[in-house]
Short mmCIF file of C-alpha atoms in Angstrom, two decimals:
data_model
loop_
_atom_site.label_atom_id
_atom_site.label_comp_id
_atom_site.label_asym_id
_atom_site.label_seq_id
_atom_site.Cartn_x
_atom_site.Cartn_y
_atom_site.Cartn_z
CA MET K 674 -0.12 -16.14 -21.31
CA PRO K 675 1.39 -15.58 -17.83
CA THR K 676 5.02 -14.56 -17.38
CA VAL K 677 7.44 -17.47 -16.97
CA ILE K 678 9.68 -16.93 -13.93
CA LYS K 679 12.70 -19.22 -14.19
CA GLY K 680 12.85 -21.84 -11.44
CA GLN K 681 9.68 -20.63 -9.70
CA PRO K 682 6.19 -22.10 -9.33
CA THR K 683 3.32 -20.60 -11.29
CA SER K 684 0.77 -18.46 -9.52
CA ALA K 685 -1.72 -21.31 -9.75
CA GLU K 686 0.77 -23.57 -7.97
CA VAL K 687 1.49 -20.92 -5.32
CA LEU K 688 -2.22 -20.56 -4.59
CA GLU K 689 -2.57 -24.35 -4.36
CA ARG K 690 0.30 -24.49 -1.86
CA LEU K 691 -1.17 -21.70 0.27
CA LYS K 692 -4.52 -23.44 0.33
CA ALA K 693 -2.97 -26.82 1.19
CA GLN K 694 -0.82 -25.38 4.00
CA ASN K 695 -3.87 -23.65 5.51
CA ASP K 696 -1.63 -21.16 7.32
CA PRO K 697 -2.97 -17.66 8.03
CA VAL K 698 -2.49 -15.14 5.24
CA ILE K 699 -2.33 -11.35 5.53
CA LEU K 700 -2.96 -9.43 2.31
CA CYS K 701 -0.86 -6.27 2.08
CA PHE K 702 -3.65 -4.20 0.53
CA SER K 703 -2.85 -0.80 -0.99
CA CYS K 704 -6.13 -0.19 -2.87
CA GLY K 705 -4.00 -0.44 -6.03
CA LYS K 706 -4.91 -2.61 -9.00
CA ASP K 707 -2.38 -5.35 -8.22
CA SER K 708 -3.44 -5.71 -4.61
CA ILE K 709 -7.09 -5.80 -5.73
CA ALA K 710 -6.22 -8.58 -8.18
CA THR K 711 -4.37 -10.46 -5.43
CA TRP K 712 -7.47 -10.20 -3.23
CA ILE K 713 -9.54 -11.71 -6.05
CA ALA K 714 -6.99 -14.47 -6.72
CA LEU K 715 -6.92 -15.50 -3.05
CA GLU K 716 -10.69 -15.34 -2.82
CA GLU K 717 -11.24 -17.42 -5.97
CA ALA K 718 -8.72 -20.00 -4.77
CA GLY K 719 -10.73 -20.44 -1.57
CA ILE K 720 -7.96 -19.07 0.67
CA ASP K 721 -8.99 -17.21 3.80
CA PHE K 722 -7.01 -14.04 4.42
CA THR K 723 -6.99 -10.81 6.39
CA PRO K 724 -6.54 -7.58 4.41
CA VAL K 725 -4.36 -4.88 5.96
CA TYR K 726 -3.89 -1.33 4.72
CA LEU K 727 -0.98 0.89 5.78
CA TRP K 728 -1.94 4.56 5.75
CA TYR K 729 0.56 7.33 5.01
CA VAL K 730 -1.40 10.15 6.67
CA PRO K 731 -4.23 9.53 9.15
CA HIS K 732 -7.79 9.76 7.88
CA LEU K 733 -7.47 11.29 4.46
CA SER K 734 -11.11 11.24 3.37
CA PHE K 735 -10.49 9.72 -0.05
CA VAL K 736 -8.61 6.83 1.59
CA ASP K 737 -11.37 6.28 4.16
CA ASP K 738 -13.92 6.27 1.32
CA GLU K 739 -11.89 3.72 -0.64
CA LEU K 740 -11.51 1.37 2.31
CA GLU K 741 -15.24 1.61 3.01
CA TYR K 742 -15.98 0.82 -0.65
CA PHE K 743 -13.74 -2.25 -0.75
CA GLU K 744 -15.07 -3.54 2.56
CA ARG K 745 -18.62 -3.21 1.27
CA LYS K 746 -17.89 -4.54 -2.23
CA LEU K 747 -15.61 -7.42 -1.26
CA GLY K 748 -17.10 -8.35 2.09
CA LYS K 749 -14.09 -8.26 4.42
CA LYS K 750 -12.97 -5.86 7.13
CA ILE K 751 -9.75 -4.07 6.20
CA HIS K 752 -7.47 -3.46 9.18
CA ALA K 753 -5.56 -0.17 8.97
CA TYR K 754 -2.18 0.64 10.55
CA PRO K 755 0.35 3.47 10.13
CA HIS K 756 2.90 3.07 7.37
CA PRO K 757 6.55 3.24 8.52
CA SER K 758 6.97 6.27 6.24
CA PHE K 759 4.64 8.32 8.44
CA TYR K 760 7.05 8.07 11.37
CA ARG K 761 10.07 8.54 9.14
CA TRP K 762 8.66 11.72 7.60
CA LEU K 763 7.89 13.21 11.01
CA ASN K 764 11.25 12.23 12.53
CA SER K 765 13.01 13.65 9.45
CA LEU K 766 11.07 16.91 9.94
CA VAL K 767 9.65 16.80 6.41
CA ALA K 768 7.80 20.06 5.65
CA GLN K 769 7.70 21.01 9.35
CA ALA K 770 7.44 24.53 10.68
CA PRO K 771 10.33 25.61 12.96
CA GLU K 772 8.13 25.80 16.05
CA ARG K 773 7.25 22.12 15.70
CA ILE K 774 10.79 20.79 15.53
CA ARG K 775 11.48 20.74 19.27
CA VAL K 776 8.12 19.04 19.96
CA ILE K 777 8.71 16.31 17.39
CA GLU K 778 12.23 15.67 18.59
CA ALA K 779 11.04 15.50 22.21
CA ALA K 780 8.33 12.99 21.27
CA LYS K 781 10.99 10.44 20.24
CA LEU K 782 8.56 8.73 17.88
CA PRO K 783 9.34 5.14 16.97
CA GLU K 784 10.60 4.41 13.48
CA PRO K 785 9.81 0.75 12.84
CA THR K 786 11.20 -1.11 9.87
CA TYR K 787 8.78 -2.89 7.54
CA GLU K 788 9.71 -6.19 9.16
CA GLN K 789 9.05 -4.84 12.66
CA LEU K 790 5.78 -3.27 11.58
CA TRP K 791 4.47 -6.49 10.05
CA ASP K 792 5.52 -8.46 13.12
CA LEU K 793 3.48 -6.02 15.23
CA VAL K 794 0.52 -6.41 12.86
CA ARG K 795 0.74 -10.19 13.14
CA GLU K 796 0.80 -9.87 16.92
CA ASP K 797 -2.10 -7.43 17.03
CA LEU K 798 -4.26 -9.62 14.78
CA ASN K 799 -3.21 -12.79 16.59
CA LEU K 800 -1.95 -14.28 13.33
CA PRO K 801 1.50 -15.63 14.24
CA ASN K 802 3.61 -16.89 11.35
CA ALA K 803 1.11 -15.54 8.81
CA TRP K 804 2.18 -15.27 5.19
CA LEU K 805 2.35 -11.69 3.87
CA ALA K 806 0.77 -11.71 0.41
CA ASP K 807 1.50 -8.81 -1.94
CA GLY K 808 0.64 -7.91 -5.52
CA VAL K 809 4.18 -7.69 -6.87
CA ARG K 810 4.42 -8.95 -10.47
CA ALA K 811 7.45 -9.95 -12.51
CA ALA K 812 6.12 -8.22 -15.62
CA ASP K 813 6.37 -4.81 -13.93
CA SER K 814 10.14 -4.58 -14.34
CA ILE K 815 13.31 -6.52 -15.04
CA VAL K 816 14.41 -5.81 -11.47
CA ARG K 817 11.32 -7.48 -10.02
CA ARG K 818 11.67 -10.48 -12.31
CA ALA K 819 15.32 -10.87 -11.31
CA SER K 820 14.37 -10.60 -7.63
CA PHE K 821 11.87 -13.44 -8.02
CA VAL K 822 14.44 -15.62 -9.78
CA ARG K 823 17.02 -14.90 -7.08
CA ASN K 824 14.84 -14.89 -3.94
CA GLY K 825 11.74 -16.85 -4.89
CA VAL K 826 8.03 -16.20 -5.18
CA MET K 827 7.39 -17.85 -1.80
CA LYS K 828 10.02 -16.79 0.73
CA GLY K 829 9.74 -19.17 3.64
CA ARG K 830 12.17 -17.33 5.90
CA SER K 831 10.44 -13.93 5.69
CA ARG K 832 7.00 -15.48 5.08
CA LYS K 833 6.41 -13.25 2.05
CA VAL K 834 4.50 -14.51 -0.97
CA SER K 835 3.45 -12.98 -4.29
CA PRO K 836 0.39 -14.95 -5.43
CA ILE K 837 0.05 -13.23 -8.83
CA ALA K 838 3.77 -12.92 -9.60
CA ASP K 839 3.37 -14.29 -13.13
CA TRP K 840 0.23 -12.35 -14.07
CA LEU K 841 0.27 -9.82 -16.89
CA LYS K 842 -1.47 -6.44 -16.65
CA GLY K 843 -4.33 -7.74 -18.81
CA GLU K 844 -4.99 -10.54 -16.34
CA VAL K 845 -5.11 -8.03 -13.51
CA TYR K 846 -7.70 -5.87 -15.28
CA ASP K 847 -9.68 -8.94 -16.36
CA ALA K 848 -9.97 -10.07 -12.73
CA ILE K 849 -11.05 -6.60 -11.59
CA GLU K 850 -13.66 -6.38 -14.34
CA ARG K 851 -14.85 -9.92 -13.63
CA ARG K 852 -15.50 -8.95 -10.01
CA GLY K 853 -17.22 -5.71 -11.00
CA ILE K 854 -14.83 -3.48 -9.09
CA GLU K 855 -14.17 0.20 -9.76
CA LEU K 856 -10.60 1.41 -9.45
CA PRO K 857 -10.13 4.05 -6.73
CA ILE K 858 -9.94 7.76 -7.44
CA ASP K 859 -6.14 7.55 -7.18
CA TYR K 860 -6.00 6.29 -10.77
CA GLU K 861 -8.05 9.21 -12.05
CA ILE K 862 -5.86 11.74 -10.24
CA TRP K 863 -2.38 10.17 -10.23
CA GLY K 864 -2.62 7.10 -12.46
CA ARG K 865 -1.49 4.96 -9.51
CA SER K 866 -1.99 4.56 -5.76
CA PHE K 867 -1.17 7.51 -3.50
CA ASP K 868 2.08 6.83 -1.67
CA GLY K 869 4.18 9.95 -1.25
CA LEU K 870 4.51 13.62 -0.32
CA ASP K 871 6.39 14.83 -3.38
CA TYR K 872 5.10 17.22 -6.04
CA ARG K 873 3.61 14.43 -8.19
CA PHE K 874 1.07 13.72 -5.46
CA ILE K 875 0.53 16.95 -3.58
CA ALA K 876 -0.10 19.30 -6.51
CA PRO K 877 -2.99 17.22 -7.90
CA MET K 878 -4.28 16.70 -4.36
CA ARG K 879 -4.38 20.47 -3.82
CA ASP K 880 -6.42 20.89 -7.02
CA LYS K 881 -8.65 17.80 -6.90
CA LEU K 882 -8.96 17.03 -3.17
CA PRO K 883 -8.66 20.39 -1.36
CA ASP K 884 -10.07 19.11 1.94
CA ASP K 885 -7.54 16.28 2.04
CA PHE K 886 -4.79 18.70 1.07
CA ALA K 887 -5.78 20.83 4.06
CA ARG K 888 -5.63 17.70 6.23
CA LEU K 889 -2.18 16.93 4.85
CA LYS K 890 -1.01 20.43 5.79
CA GLU K 891 -2.11 19.86 9.39
CA TRP K 892 0.62 17.23 9.65
CA PHE K 893 3.12 18.75 7.21
CA PRO K 894 2.44 22.50 7.26
CA LEU K 895 5.17 23.51 4.79
CA ILE K 896 4.30 20.85 2.21
CA GLU K 897 3.22 23.54 -0.26
CA ALA K 898 6.86 24.57 -0.59
CA ASP K 899 7.42 21.69 -3.00
CA ILE K 900 4.70 23.08 -5.25
CA VAL K 901 6.32 26.51 -5.16
CA ARG K 902 9.69 24.98 -6.07
CA ASN K 903 8.24 23.10 -9.03
CA GLU K 904 5.81 25.69 -10.35
CA GLY K 905 7.34 28.97 -9.29
CA THR K 906 3.95 30.04 -7.95
CA VAL K 907 3.31 32.54 -5.19
CA TRP K 908 2.89 30.81 -1.87
CA GLY K 909 -0.45 31.55 -0.33
#
């Protein structure tokens, strides 16, 4: 049975409203299980949408492979843009060698907010006023449930919508199995989608995806320092 979110429409009702409004919809697609389930829910409700992926580091091969798989399996082009964290990490000089600092500071890279980034995506895709659909679910945490009760499942002002807000984890996996989709390698390595540069992500990447770890070090050359801090290993 789906989660009951006090004062909010069910996911079935949200999908009906989106379909009736016939406004453009952008799916914030992370390759994670909840965003996959949201894709399926929109598709099965007959709602047209444009999937968008925000990358954290350009052209990690496992990410490129995942996007190619989902495009082929689900039959839609996935548009990729830089995640705001990419600019923030560079501007904050995360894991940067001293000789790079002056270059990065001179570049004066932009640091868009999420809102600014999604406005730029809407503009680039020529989808003004598009809803931003995500896979956030109330059952994930008390905080998320409280946020839905307070702010709503469909937020007209920000144009954000959570089409599977009341789904349980079992419903998510049922939808993925029903569509015959394989979860990405992220779940085998990290148990979740890749989304950070901390030890939890980079140590397994070094061991399981050495080519992508080398690519990561091209952008963040001292990233291995976090492994040394956590493992006490010799840096080399």
